[in-house]
Tab-separated table of C-alpha atoms in Angstrom:
chain	number	residue	atom	x	y	z
A	1	MET	CA	129.966	189.424	145.825
A	2	SER	CA	133.733	188.904	145.931
A	3	THR	CA	135.680	188.604	149.154
A	4	ILE	CA	135.718	191.749	151.306
A	5	PRO	CA	138.976	191.935	153.295
A	6	PHE	CA	138.971	193.444	156.756
A	7	LEU	CA	141.480	196.046	155.549
A	8	SER	CA	142.585	197.077	152.084
A	9	PHE	CA	145.266	199.610	151.209
A	10	SER	CA	144.381	199.650	147.501
A	11	ARG	CA	142.492	202.952	147.309
A	12	MET	CA	144.795	204.793	149.715
A	13	HIS	CA	147.908	203.620	147.909
A	14	ALA	CA	146.382	204.544	144.564
A	15	ASP	CA	145.639	208.051	145.860
A	16	ALA	CA	149.218	208.590	147.024
A	17	LYS	CA	151.146	206.369	144.582
A	18	ASP	CA	152.767	209.052	142.424
A	19	ALA	CA	153.830	211.121	145.434
A	20	ILE	CA	155.183	208.048	147.231
A	21	TYR	CA	157.230	206.950	144.222
A	22	LYS	CA	158.626	210.461	143.927
A	23	ALA	CA	159.371	210.505	147.663
A	24	PHE	CA	161.405	207.315	147.349
A	25	GLY	CA	163.397	208.775	144.483
A	26	ASP	CA	164.041	212.018	146.350
A	27	VAL	CA	165.383	210.205	149.401
A	28	TYR	CA	167.406	207.752	147.330
A	29	GLU	CA	169.068	210.532	145.366
A	30	SER	CA	169.710	212.665	148.457
A	31	ASN	CA	172.009	210.050	150.047
A	32	PHE	CA	170.752	211.293	153.428
A	33	PHE	CA	168.738	208.756	155.409
A	34	ILE	CA	168.573	209.696	159.118
A	35	LEU	CA	167.129	212.914	160.651
A	36	GLY	CA	167.318	214.977	157.500
A	37	ASP	CA	165.043	217.385	155.680
A	38	LYS	CA	162.269	214.831	155.072
A	39	VAL	CA	161.874	214.178	158.795
A	40	LYS	CA	161.842	217.905	159.509
A	41	GLN	CA	159.255	218.520	156.789
A	42	PHE	CA	156.980	215.784	158.084
A	43	GLU	CA	157.324	216.927	161.697
A	44	GLU	CA	156.311	220.440	160.681
A	45	GLY	CA	153.437	219.142	158.550
A	46	TYR	CA	152.070	216.817	161.219
A	47	ALA	CA	152.354	219.525	163.880
A	48	ARG	CA	150.201	221.767	161.657
A	49	PHE	CA	147.702	218.963	161.077
A	50	ASN	CA	147.546	218.161	164.790
A	51	LYS	CA	147.412	221.850	165.802
A	52	THR	CA	150.397	221.554	168.129
A	53	ASN	CA	153.575	223.585	168.327
A	54	TYR	CA	155.907	220.626	168.044
A	55	CYS	CA	156.163	217.120	166.594
A	56	ILE	CA	159.043	214.670	167.054
A	57	GLY	CA	159.249	211.700	164.709
A	58	VAL	CA	160.242	208.405	166.362
A	59	GLY	CA	160.606	204.751	165.431
A	60	ASN	CA	157.128	203.531	166.432
A	61	GLY	CA	154.118	204.232	168.600
A	62	LEU	CA	155.365	202.319	171.644
A	63	ASP	CA	158.623	204.265	171.652
A	64	ALA	CA	156.591	207.474	171.398
A	65	LEU	CA	154.735	206.684	174.640
A	66	VAL	CA	157.895	205.520	176.416
A	67	ILE	CA	159.723	208.732	175.534
A	68	CYS	CA	156.712	210.823	176.597
A	69	LEU	CA	156.712	209.220	180.040
A	70	LYS	CA	160.490	209.459	180.305
A	71	ALA	CA	160.437	213.153	179.366
A	72	LEU	CA	157.952	213.760	182.181
A	73	GLY	CA	160.210	212.034	184.699
A	74	VAL	CA	157.887	209.077	185.277
A	75	GLY	CA	159.981	206.275	186.723
A	76	PRO	CA	160.328	203.405	189.204
A	77	GLY	CA	157.467	203.127	191.678
A	78	ASP	CA	155.325	205.795	190.035
A	79	GLU	CA	151.767	204.911	189.087
A	80	VAL	CA	150.134	205.705	185.755
A	81	ILE	CA	146.373	205.424	185.287
A	82	VAL	CA	145.409	203.681	182.047
A	83	PRO	CA	142.179	202.125	180.678
A	84	SER	CA	141.587	198.456	181.405
A	85	ASN	CA	140.579	197.622	177.823
A	86	THR	CA	143.418	199.150	175.813
A	87	TYR	CA	145.910	197.445	173.513
A	88	ILE	CA	148.802	196.142	175.590
A	89	ALA	CA	151.271	198.693	174.153
A	90	SER	CA	149.792	201.351	176.441
A	91	LEU	CA	150.803	199.269	179.464
A	92	LEU	CA	154.139	198.218	177.987
A	93	ALA	CA	155.169	201.868	177.780
A	94	ILE	CA	154.462	202.289	181.486
A	95	SER	CA	156.424	199.149	182.311
A	96	ALA	CA	159.319	200.278	180.126
A	97	VAL	CA	160.006	203.184	182.499
A	98	SER	CA	159.564	200.867	185.516
A	99	ALA	CA	156.298	202.500	186.538
A	100	ILE	CA	153.111	200.684	187.584
A	101	PRO	CA	149.960	200.580	185.421
A	102	VAL	CA	146.773	201.279	187.366
A	103	LEU	CA	143.741	200.085	185.429
A	104	VAL	CA	140.453	201.986	185.239
A	105	GLU	CA	137.344	200.657	183.503
A	106	PRO	CA	135.903	202.236	180.336
A	107	ARG	CA	132.371	203.326	179.614
A	108	MET	CA	130.598	200.368	178.041
A	109	GLU	CA	128.931	202.599	175.436
A	110	THR	CA	132.007	204.419	174.098
A	111	TYR	CA	134.806	201.946	174.984
A	112	ASN	CA	136.893	204.865	176.315
A	113	ILE	CA	138.114	205.349	179.892
A	114	ASN	CA	135.376	206.488	182.285
A	115	PRO	CA	136.481	209.818	183.825
A	116	GLU	CA	134.080	209.296	186.722
A	117	LEU	CA	136.234	206.383	187.932
A	118	ILE	CA	139.655	208.011	187.627
A	119	ALA	CA	139.714	209.991	190.872
A	120	ALA	CA	139.167	206.848	192.959
A	121	ALA	CA	142.317	205.339	191.410
A	122	VAL	CA	144.579	208.265	192.344
A	123	THR	CA	147.087	207.632	195.155
A	124	SER	CA	150.127	209.418	196.509
A	125	LYS	CA	152.183	207.500	193.933
A	126	THR	CA	150.144	208.545	190.904
A	127	LYS	CA	152.246	210.544	188.460
A	128	ALA	CA	150.218	210.573	185.243
A	129	ILE	CA	147.029	209.632	183.405
A	130	LEU	CA	147.357	207.894	180.033
A	131	PRO	CA	143.986	208.096	178.250
A	132	VAL	CA	143.666	206.075	175.031
A	133	HIS	CA	141.459	207.402	172.217
A	134	LEU	CA	140.336	203.891	171.402
A	135	TYR	CA	139.026	202.847	167.982
A	136	GLY	CA	139.290	206.461	166.766
A	137	GLN	CA	136.974	208.217	169.247
A	138	ALA	CA	138.263	211.072	171.377
A	139	CYS	CA	138.189	210.556	175.138
A	140	GLU	CA	136.268	212.956	177.371
A	141	MET	CA	139.306	215.172	177.750
A	142	ASP	CA	137.709	218.084	179.620
A	143	ALA	CA	136.867	215.862	182.582
A	144	ILE	CA	140.221	214.070	182.413
A	145	MET	CA	142.173	217.339	182.347
A	146	ALA	CA	140.136	218.676	185.285
A	147	ILE	CA	141.048	215.627	187.369
A	148	ALA	CA	144.695	215.947	186.336
A	149	LYS	CA	144.717	219.594	187.405
A	150	LYS	CA	143.039	218.820	190.731
A	151	TYR	CA	145.619	216.168	191.651
A	152	THR	CA	148.608	217.774	189.864
A	153	LEU	CA	149.042	214.906	187.404
A	154	ALA	CA	150.532	214.889	183.930
A	155	VAL	CA	148.456	213.650	181.003
A	156	VAL	CA	149.908	211.637	178.123
A	157	GLU	CA	147.431	210.919	175.328
A	158	ASP	CA	147.741	207.674	173.400
A	159	ASN	CA	146.577	208.989	170.046
A	160	ALA	CA	147.585	205.998	167.908
A	161	GLN	CA	144.046	205.356	166.645
A	162	ALA	CA	142.494	208.828	166.533
A	163	GLN	CA	144.553	211.111	164.295
A	164	GLY	CA	142.145	213.918	163.453
A	165	ALA	CA	139.469	213.278	166.098
A	166	SER	CA	138.472	215.959	168.601
A	167	TYR	CA	136.673	216.587	171.874
A	168	ASN	CA	134.710	219.824	172.214
A	169	GLY	CA	136.668	221.189	169.273
A	170	ILE	CA	140.111	220.349	170.690
A	171	GLN	CA	142.036	217.873	168.581
A	172	THR	CA	143.330	214.680	170.152
A	173	GLY	CA	147.049	214.751	170.840
A	174	THR	CA	147.005	218.402	171.948
A	175	ALA	CA	145.469	218.485	175.446
A	176	GLY	CA	148.057	216.377	177.248
A	177	ALA	CA	151.439	217.707	178.282
A	178	ILE	CA	153.071	215.401	175.746
A	179	ASN	CA	151.410	212.767	173.590
A	180	GLY	CA	152.260	209.757	171.441
A	181	THR	CA	150.895	208.392	168.188
A	182	SER	CA	151.635	205.498	165.859
A	183	PHE	CA	151.982	205.316	162.097
A	184	TYR	CA	151.858	201.521	161.925
A	185	PRO	CA	150.702	200.696	158.374
A	186	GLY	CA	147.109	199.931	159.390
A	187	LYS	CA	146.541	203.253	161.155
A	188	ASN	CA	144.492	206.049	159.572
A	189	LEU	CA	147.828	207.635	158.655
A	190	GLY	CA	150.113	204.670	158.098
A	191	ALA	CA	153.743	204.433	157.057
A	192	LEU	CA	155.071	201.701	154.780
A	193	GLY	CA	156.783	200.197	157.808
A	194	ASP	CA	156.964	201.138	161.474
A	195	ALA	CA	156.906	204.775	162.574
A	196	GLY	CA	155.539	207.013	165.308
A	197	ALA	CA	155.526	210.553	166.620
A	198	ILE	CA	155.249	212.708	169.722
A	199	THR	CA	153.229	215.936	169.880
A	200	THR	CA	153.439	218.698	172.473
A	201	ASN	CA	153.004	222.432	172.986
A	202	ASP	CA	155.692	222.544	175.684
A	203	GLU	CA	159.102	223.638	174.394
A	204	ALA	CA	161.019	222.126	177.323
A	205	LEU	CA	159.332	218.727	176.849
A	206	TYR	CA	159.908	218.983	173.104
A	207	LYS	CA	163.636	219.401	173.622
A	208	LYS	CA	163.765	216.549	176.141
A	209	ALA	CA	161.904	214.182	173.816
A	210	GLN	CA	164.009	215.263	170.841
A	211	SER	CA	167.131	214.383	172.798
A	212	LEU	CA	165.756	211.115	174.174
A	213	ARG	CA	164.923	209.728	170.722
A	214	ASN	CA	168.557	210.219	169.632
A	215	TYR	CA	170.703	208.562	172.312
A	216	GLY	CA	170.022	211.422	174.731
A	217	SER	CA	171.917	213.838	172.516
A	218	GLN	CA	171.206	217.225	170.988
A	219	LYS	CA	174.743	217.571	169.634
A	220	LYS	CA	176.474	214.601	168.015
A	221	TYR	CA	178.771	212.675	170.379
A	222	PHE	CA	177.619	214.758	173.385
A	223	ASN	CA	175.031	212.960	175.508
A	224	GLU	CA	173.148	214.804	178.232
A	225	VAL	CA	170.980	211.860	179.347
A	226	LYS	CA	170.620	208.124	178.742
A	227	GLY	CA	168.414	208.025	175.674
A	228	TYR	CA	167.106	205.672	173.004
A	229	ASN	CA	167.733	204.972	169.356
A	230	SER	CA	164.230	205.696	168.051
A	231	ARG	CA	164.409	207.979	165.055
A	232	LEU	CA	161.829	208.303	162.306
A	233	ASP	CA	163.882	207.609	159.188
A	234	GLU	CA	163.899	209.809	156.104
A	235	LEU	CA	162.131	207.325	153.862
A	236	GLN	CA	159.145	206.752	156.153
A	237	ALA	CA	158.917	210.497	156.823
A	238	ALA	CA	158.741	211.154	153.079
A	239	PHE	CA	156.033	208.502	152.643
A	240	LEU	CA	154.040	209.916	155.543
A	241	SER	CA	154.208	213.443	154.122
A	242	ALA	CA	152.839	212.127	150.826
A	243	LYS	CA	149.936	210.414	152.615
A	244	LEU	CA	149.252	213.234	155.105
A	245	GLU	CA	147.816	215.345	152.276
A	246	HIS	CA	144.991	212.804	151.951
A	247	LEU	CA	144.268	212.153	155.630
A	248	ASP	CA	141.331	214.541	156.045
A	249	LYS	CA	139.667	213.044	152.965
A	250	TRP	CA	140.323	209.483	154.135
A	251	ASN	CA	138.986	210.234	157.624
A	252	ALA	CA	135.849	211.779	156.113
A	253	GLU	CA	135.294	208.599	154.109
A	254	ARG	CA	135.665	206.457	157.231
A	255	ILE	CA	133.106	208.626	159.015
A	256	ASN	CA	130.717	208.293	156.073
A	257	ILE	CA	131.057	204.497	156.103
A	258	ALA	CA	130.404	204.410	159.861
A	259	GLN	CA	127.273	206.537	159.419
A	260	LYS	CA	125.991	204.119	156.765
A	261	TYR	CA	126.592	201.189	159.102
A	262	ASN	CA	124.711	203.055	161.828
A	263	GLU	CA	121.745	203.661	159.526
A	264	LEU	CA	121.623	200.166	158.062
A	265	LEU	CA	122.245	198.228	161.260
A	266	LYS	CA	120.070	200.340	163.545
A	267	GLY	CA	117.435	198.218	165.226
A	268	THR	CA	119.105	194.907	164.418
A	269	GLU	CA	118.202	192.715	167.376
A	270	GLY	CA	121.250	191.072	168.925
A	271	ILE	CA	123.904	193.701	168.244
A	272	ILE	CA	124.997	196.909	169.972
A	273	LEU	CA	126.376	199.704	167.808
A	274	PRO	CA	129.210	202.035	168.863
A	275	GLN	CA	128.189	205.323	170.484
A	276	LEU	CA	129.873	208.701	170.711
A	277	ALA	CA	130.266	210.622	173.948
A	278	GLU	CA	128.710	214.084	173.910
A	279	GLY	CA	131.253	216.486	172.432
A	280	ALA	CA	133.420	213.704	170.974
A	281	THR	CA	134.125	212.919	167.347
A	282	SER	CA	135.575	209.730	165.932
A	283	VAL	CA	137.680	209.093	162.832
A	284	TYR	CA	136.670	205.417	162.987
A	285	HIS	CA	140.012	203.737	162.881
A	286	LEU	CA	137.762	200.808	163.751
A	287	TYR	CA	134.009	200.294	163.631
A	288	VAL	CA	133.263	198.004	166.555
A	289	ILE	CA	129.936	196.349	167.235
A	290	ARG	CA	129.133	194.080	170.172
A	291	THR	CA	127.110	190.883	170.290
A	292	LYS	CA	126.878	187.890	172.599
A	293	LYS	CA	127.020	185.741	169.469
A	294	ARG	CA	130.324	187.285	168.404
A	295	ASP	CA	132.209	184.109	167.570
A	296	GLU	CA	129.294	182.628	165.642
A	297	LEU	CA	128.767	185.884	163.742
A	298	GLN	CA	132.451	186.139	162.867
A	299	ALA	CA	132.455	182.586	161.517
A	300	TYR	CA	129.267	183.228	159.535
A	301	LEU	CA	130.671	186.403	157.969
A	302	ALA	CA	133.917	184.608	157.131
A	303	GLY	CA	131.818	182.034	155.264
A	304	LYS	CA	130.326	184.906	153.307
A	305	GLY	CA	133.793	186.187	152.414
A	306	ILE	CA	133.707	189.101	154.864
A	307	GLY	CA	136.814	189.728	156.957
A	308	THR	CA	136.471	190.844	160.582
A	309	VAL	CA	138.892	191.168	163.514
A	310	ILE	CA	138.535	191.153	167.313
A	311	HIS	CA	140.053	194.235	168.963
A	312	TYR	CA	141.008	192.845	171.481
A	313	PRO	CA	140.297	189.243	172.560
A	314	VAL	CA	142.221	189.355	175.868
A	315	PRO	CA	142.256	192.457	178.094
A	316	PRO	CA	145.641	193.465	179.542
A	317	HIS	CA	144.939	192.314	183.110
A	318	LEU	CA	144.413	188.728	181.864
A	319	GLN	CA	147.518	188.661	179.663
A	320	GLU	CA	150.272	186.333	180.873
A	321	ALA	CA	152.736	189.207	180.486
A	322	TYR	CA	151.003	191.005	183.368
A	323	SER	CA	150.390	188.041	185.646
A	324	GLU	CA	152.565	189.720	188.297
A	325	LEU	CA	149.785	192.266	188.861
A	326	GLY	CA	147.765	189.431	190.382
A	327	PHE	CA	144.481	190.081	188.594
A	328	LYS	CA	141.946	187.361	187.838
A	329	LYS	CA	138.897	186.991	185.643
A	330	GLY	CA	136.130	189.158	186.999
A	331	ASP	CA	138.356	191.943	188.315
A	332	PHE	CA	137.536	194.259	185.395
A	333	PRO	CA	134.142	193.042	184.172
A	334	ILE	CA	133.491	195.835	181.662
A	335	ALA	CA	136.805	195.301	179.875
A	336	GLU	CA	136.139	191.556	179.917
A	337	GLU	CA	132.642	191.908	178.493
A	338	ILE	CA	133.918	194.133	175.683
A	339	ALA	CA	136.662	191.593	174.933
A	340	GLU	CA	134.128	188.760	174.806
A	341	THR	CA	131.557	190.533	172.620
A	342	CYS	CA	133.366	193.021	170.338
A	343	LEU	CA	133.787	192.599	166.592
A	344	SER	CA	135.384	195.058	164.174
A	345	LEU	CA	133.774	195.386	160.744
A	346	PRO	CA	135.611	196.571	157.619
A	347	VAL	CA	135.983	200.376	157.508
A	348	TYR	CA	138.543	201.933	155.165
A	349	PRO	CA	138.727	204.290	152.196
A	350	GLY	CA	137.582	202.465	149.089
A	351	LEU	CA	134.918	200.306	150.762
A	352	THR	CA	131.979	200.597	148.358
A	353	GLU	CA	128.279	201.081	149.011
A	354	ASP	CA	127.605	197.658	147.516
A	355	GLN	CA	130.125	196.095	149.919
A	356	ILE	CA	128.631	197.940	152.903
A	357	SER	CA	125.172	196.758	151.850
A	358	TYR	CA	126.401	193.178	151.503
A	359	ILE	CA	127.972	193.287	154.992
A	360	HIS	CA	124.789	194.741	156.468
A	361	THR	CA	122.565	192.182	154.700
A	362	SER	CA	124.791	189.313	155.840
A	363	ILE	CA	124.630	190.462	159.459
A	364	ARG	CA	120.839	190.735	159.318
A	365	GLN	CA	120.606	187.298	157.697
A	366	PHE	CA	122.648	185.825	160.549
A	367	PHE	CA	120.368	187.223	163.233
A	368	ASN	CA	117.183	186.373	161.318
A	369	GLN	CA	118.059	182.755	160.570
């Protein structure tokens, strides 16, 4: 068996190659590179895919979340509830508008924020909840939206890893007032560079976010607010449109791979498989197992030519960047246990049955030795 990388773009790029090459030529010949027809076409296409009224293309996923919070008026001294085990970008967006991240533990089984713990974190300063659809699984949005309604809080979904997932039939990126996603190359829908987007059903928020991404301007040289320079460029928009046509198929393949892992690895003593919350679907941006022998297993698989990654080795509250929050080891034990035991296996379009079988056999060999 040859080396199995953690992530390969080969099949996806082969699927979209002709359309991507044509997209490059179209943009090159148009001589129009910023906020042109290609951006508009992608925004309309992604809004249809995501079942929202509006989409605003921006420079990257972090900028998307920052602009969402800014459009809602979240600012200095406000508190935003966020899961304790997310990627640090979720917190960085909160810090970027001078608000305060308030961490809430996830469910151990699903890795997503535990709605039962959110209400206890609400204070008079709480302005918003920022649920993260981690690893591709939709959060329990019905419960989260009920809490938000009870306490009059805005919801901003971080949908960077779950494009196409749903909870009780409602697609991620549609329930919140305004929501951000990322098209970093490794995402289920990835650009050939950095890119992101905002989705919303609220026309007023759409117009605010549209202005904020472009220096705070709706009309050139007239600036209503202090904005940002975060515009999805024409070339990346054209590439994303070419790849968007394949996203449902690619997501279905990820789901199929995850189901095979579930079947093959079920009952393996020493590992815990990912679980779905009732009503939730996952598009398996990542397939994450847990084991107390994580580091040993990762080294063993590497020796077998199998690539794996840890998502994420250090939870936000223990990052040096957030030392001012004053947290210490033990303050968020569930996030810490996930960080110490999680391991992401390869899951991407093009991963073959033989490769899946080899990964499964290697894992079983490790625990049986």
